[in-house]
JSON list of C-alpha atoms in Angstrom, two decimals:
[
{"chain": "A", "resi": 1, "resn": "UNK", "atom": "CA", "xyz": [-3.30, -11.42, 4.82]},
{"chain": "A", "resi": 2, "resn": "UNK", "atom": "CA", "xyz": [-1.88, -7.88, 4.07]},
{"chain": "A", "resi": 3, "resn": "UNK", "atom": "CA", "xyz": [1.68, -7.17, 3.35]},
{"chain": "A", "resi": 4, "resn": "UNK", "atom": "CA", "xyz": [3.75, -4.29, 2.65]},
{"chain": "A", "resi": 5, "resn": "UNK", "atom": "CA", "xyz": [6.44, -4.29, -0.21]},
{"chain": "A", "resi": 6, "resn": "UNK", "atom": "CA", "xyz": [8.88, -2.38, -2.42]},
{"chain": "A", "resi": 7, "resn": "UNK", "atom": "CA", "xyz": [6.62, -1.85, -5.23]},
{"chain": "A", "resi": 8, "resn": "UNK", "atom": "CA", "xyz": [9.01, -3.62, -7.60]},
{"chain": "A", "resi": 9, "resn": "UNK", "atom": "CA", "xyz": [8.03, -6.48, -6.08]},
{"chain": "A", "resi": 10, "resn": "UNK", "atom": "CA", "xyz": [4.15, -6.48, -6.89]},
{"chain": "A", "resi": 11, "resn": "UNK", "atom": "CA", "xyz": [4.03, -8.93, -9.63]},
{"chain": "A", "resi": 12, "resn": "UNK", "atom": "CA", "xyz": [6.00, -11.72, -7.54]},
{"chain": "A", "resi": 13, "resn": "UNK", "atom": "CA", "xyz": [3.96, -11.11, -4.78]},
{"chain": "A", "resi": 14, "resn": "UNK", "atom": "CA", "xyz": [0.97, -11.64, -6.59]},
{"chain": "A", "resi": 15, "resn": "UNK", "atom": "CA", "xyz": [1.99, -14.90, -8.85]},
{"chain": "A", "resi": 16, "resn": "UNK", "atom": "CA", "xyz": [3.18, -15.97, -5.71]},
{"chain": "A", "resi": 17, "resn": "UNK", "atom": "CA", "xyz": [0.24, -15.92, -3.67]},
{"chain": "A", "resi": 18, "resn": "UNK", "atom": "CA", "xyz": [-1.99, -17.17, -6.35]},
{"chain": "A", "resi": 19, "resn": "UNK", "atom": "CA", "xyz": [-0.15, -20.19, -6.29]},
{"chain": "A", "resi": 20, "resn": "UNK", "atom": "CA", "xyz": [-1.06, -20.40, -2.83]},
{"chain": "A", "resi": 21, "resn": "UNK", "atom": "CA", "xyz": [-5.01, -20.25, -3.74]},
{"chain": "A", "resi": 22, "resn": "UNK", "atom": "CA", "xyz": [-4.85, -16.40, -2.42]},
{"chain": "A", "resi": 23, "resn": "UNK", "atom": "CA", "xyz": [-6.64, -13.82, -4.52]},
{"chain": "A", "resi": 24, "resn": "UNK", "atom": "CA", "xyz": [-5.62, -9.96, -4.37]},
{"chain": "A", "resi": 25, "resn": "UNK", "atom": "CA", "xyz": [-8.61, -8.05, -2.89]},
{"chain": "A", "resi": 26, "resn": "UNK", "atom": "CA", "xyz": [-6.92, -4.54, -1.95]},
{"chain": "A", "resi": 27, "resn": "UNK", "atom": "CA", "xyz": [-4.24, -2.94, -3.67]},
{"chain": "A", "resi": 28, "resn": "UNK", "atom": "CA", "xyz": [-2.99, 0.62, -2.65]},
{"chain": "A", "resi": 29, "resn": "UNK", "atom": "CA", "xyz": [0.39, 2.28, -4.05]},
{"chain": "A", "resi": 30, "resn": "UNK", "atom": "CA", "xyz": [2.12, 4.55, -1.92]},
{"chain": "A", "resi": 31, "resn": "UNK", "atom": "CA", "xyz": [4.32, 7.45, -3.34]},
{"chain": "A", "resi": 32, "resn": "UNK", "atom": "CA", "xyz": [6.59, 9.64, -1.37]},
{"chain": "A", "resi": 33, "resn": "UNK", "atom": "CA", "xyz": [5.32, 12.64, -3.21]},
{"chain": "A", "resi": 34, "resn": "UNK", "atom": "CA", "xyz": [2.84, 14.04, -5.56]},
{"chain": "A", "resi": 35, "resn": "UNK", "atom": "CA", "xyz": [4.52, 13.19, -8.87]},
{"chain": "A", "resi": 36, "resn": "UNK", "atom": "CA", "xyz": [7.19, 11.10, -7.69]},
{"chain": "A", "resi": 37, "resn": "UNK", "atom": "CA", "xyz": [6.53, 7.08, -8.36]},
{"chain": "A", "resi": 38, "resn": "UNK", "atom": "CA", "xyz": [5.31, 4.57, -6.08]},
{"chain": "A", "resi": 39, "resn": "UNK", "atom": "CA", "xyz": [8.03, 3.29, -3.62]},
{"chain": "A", "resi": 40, "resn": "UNK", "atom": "CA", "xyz": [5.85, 0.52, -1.83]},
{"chain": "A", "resi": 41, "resn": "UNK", "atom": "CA", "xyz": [2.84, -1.09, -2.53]},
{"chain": "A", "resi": 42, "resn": "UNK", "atom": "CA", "xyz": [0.28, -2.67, 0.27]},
{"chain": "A", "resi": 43, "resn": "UNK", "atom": "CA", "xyz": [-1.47, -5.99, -0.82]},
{"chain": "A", "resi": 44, "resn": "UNK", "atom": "CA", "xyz": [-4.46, -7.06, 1.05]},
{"chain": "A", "resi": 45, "resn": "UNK", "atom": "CA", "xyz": [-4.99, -11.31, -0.02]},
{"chain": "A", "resi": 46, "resn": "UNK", "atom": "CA", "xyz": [-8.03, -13.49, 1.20]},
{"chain": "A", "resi": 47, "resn": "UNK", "atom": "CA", "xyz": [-9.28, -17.04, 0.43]},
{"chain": "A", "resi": 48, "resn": "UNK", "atom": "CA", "xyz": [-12.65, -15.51, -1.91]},
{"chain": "A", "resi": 49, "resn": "UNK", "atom": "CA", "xyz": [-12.41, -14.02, -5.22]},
{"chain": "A", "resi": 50, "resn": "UNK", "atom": "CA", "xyz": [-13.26, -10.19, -5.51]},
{"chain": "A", "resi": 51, "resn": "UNK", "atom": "CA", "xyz": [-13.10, -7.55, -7.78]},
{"chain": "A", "resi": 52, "resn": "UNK", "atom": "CA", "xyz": [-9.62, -5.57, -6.76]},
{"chain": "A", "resi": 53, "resn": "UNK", "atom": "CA", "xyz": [-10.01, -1.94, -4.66]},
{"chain": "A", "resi": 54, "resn": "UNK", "atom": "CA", "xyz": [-7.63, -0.29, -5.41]},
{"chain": "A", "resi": 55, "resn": "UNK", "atom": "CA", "xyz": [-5.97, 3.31, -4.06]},
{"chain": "A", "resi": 56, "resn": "UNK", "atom": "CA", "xyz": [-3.60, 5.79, -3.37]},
{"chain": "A", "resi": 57, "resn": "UNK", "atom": "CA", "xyz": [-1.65, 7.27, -0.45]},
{"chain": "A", "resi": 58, "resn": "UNK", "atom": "CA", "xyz": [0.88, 10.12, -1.23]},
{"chain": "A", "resi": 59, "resn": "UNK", "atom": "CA", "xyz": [3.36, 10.45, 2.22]},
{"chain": "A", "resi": 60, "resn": "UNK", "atom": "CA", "xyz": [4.26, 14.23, 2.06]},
{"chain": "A", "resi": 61, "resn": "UNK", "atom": "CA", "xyz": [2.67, 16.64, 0.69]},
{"chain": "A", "resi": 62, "resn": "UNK", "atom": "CA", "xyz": [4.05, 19.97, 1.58]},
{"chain": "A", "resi": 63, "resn": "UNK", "atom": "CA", "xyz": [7.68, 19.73, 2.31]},
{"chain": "A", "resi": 64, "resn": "UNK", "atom": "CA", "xyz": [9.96, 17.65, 4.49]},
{"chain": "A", "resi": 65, "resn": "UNK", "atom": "CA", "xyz": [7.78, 16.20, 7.36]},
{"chain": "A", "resi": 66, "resn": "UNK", "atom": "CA", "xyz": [4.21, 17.48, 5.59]},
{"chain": "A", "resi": 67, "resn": "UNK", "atom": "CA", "xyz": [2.06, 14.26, 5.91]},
{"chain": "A", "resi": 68, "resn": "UNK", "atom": "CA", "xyz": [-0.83, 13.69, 4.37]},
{"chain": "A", "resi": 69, "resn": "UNK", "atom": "CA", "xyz": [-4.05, 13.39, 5.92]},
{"chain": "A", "resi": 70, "resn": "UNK", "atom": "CA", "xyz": [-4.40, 9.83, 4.72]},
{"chain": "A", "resi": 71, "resn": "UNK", "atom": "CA", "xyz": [-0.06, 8.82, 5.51]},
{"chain": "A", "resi": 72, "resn": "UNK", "atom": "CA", "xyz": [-1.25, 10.49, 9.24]},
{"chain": "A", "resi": 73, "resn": "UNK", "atom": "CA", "xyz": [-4.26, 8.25, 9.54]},
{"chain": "A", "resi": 74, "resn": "UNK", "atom": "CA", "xyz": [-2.83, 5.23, 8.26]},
{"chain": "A", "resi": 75, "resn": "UNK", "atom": "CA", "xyz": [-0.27, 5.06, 11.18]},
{"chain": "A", "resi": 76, "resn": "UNK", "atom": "CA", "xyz": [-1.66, 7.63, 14.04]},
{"chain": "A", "resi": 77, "resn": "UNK", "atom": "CA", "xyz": [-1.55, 4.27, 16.17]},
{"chain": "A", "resi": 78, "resn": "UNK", "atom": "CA", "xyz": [1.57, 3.23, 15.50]},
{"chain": "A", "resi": 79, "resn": "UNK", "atom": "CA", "xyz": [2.98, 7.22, 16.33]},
{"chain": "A", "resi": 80, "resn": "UNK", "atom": "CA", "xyz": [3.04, 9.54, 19.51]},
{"chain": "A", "resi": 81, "resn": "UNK", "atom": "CA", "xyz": [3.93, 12.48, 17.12]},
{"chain": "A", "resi": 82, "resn": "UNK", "atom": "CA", "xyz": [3.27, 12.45, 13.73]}
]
């Protein structure tokens, strides 16, 4: 199961889920800008036990509208232009 949150609402999500006999297997924090803090957080969840990956995706890099490489990739399918 993967979700997408406000990152304020990490913790919950993961007490939450291991109540449900989930365990966090991918973690990645997503900032709208180098330096900036994280706004959302994705959470990847499965039934096994596994160490935690965990990464990064900065949104814009150079200016207004300056996506990153990874921000592009993550959502080329979901975009015409991007």
């Amino acid at each position: 199961m993967q979700i997408i949150l406000p990152f304020i609402r990490k913790e919950e999500a993961i007490a939450y889920a291991r109540e449900s006999g989930l365990f966090l297997n991918h973690c990645v924090h997503v900032f709208p800008v180098p330096g900036k803090p994280a706004k959302r957080i994705l959470l990847s969840f499965s039934f096994n036990y596994s160490s935690v990956e965990e990464g990064t995706i900065i949104i814009e890099m150079s200016g207004r509208h300056g996506y990153s490489s990874e921000y592009q990739k993550l959502l080329k399918d979901f975009y015409l232009f991007l």
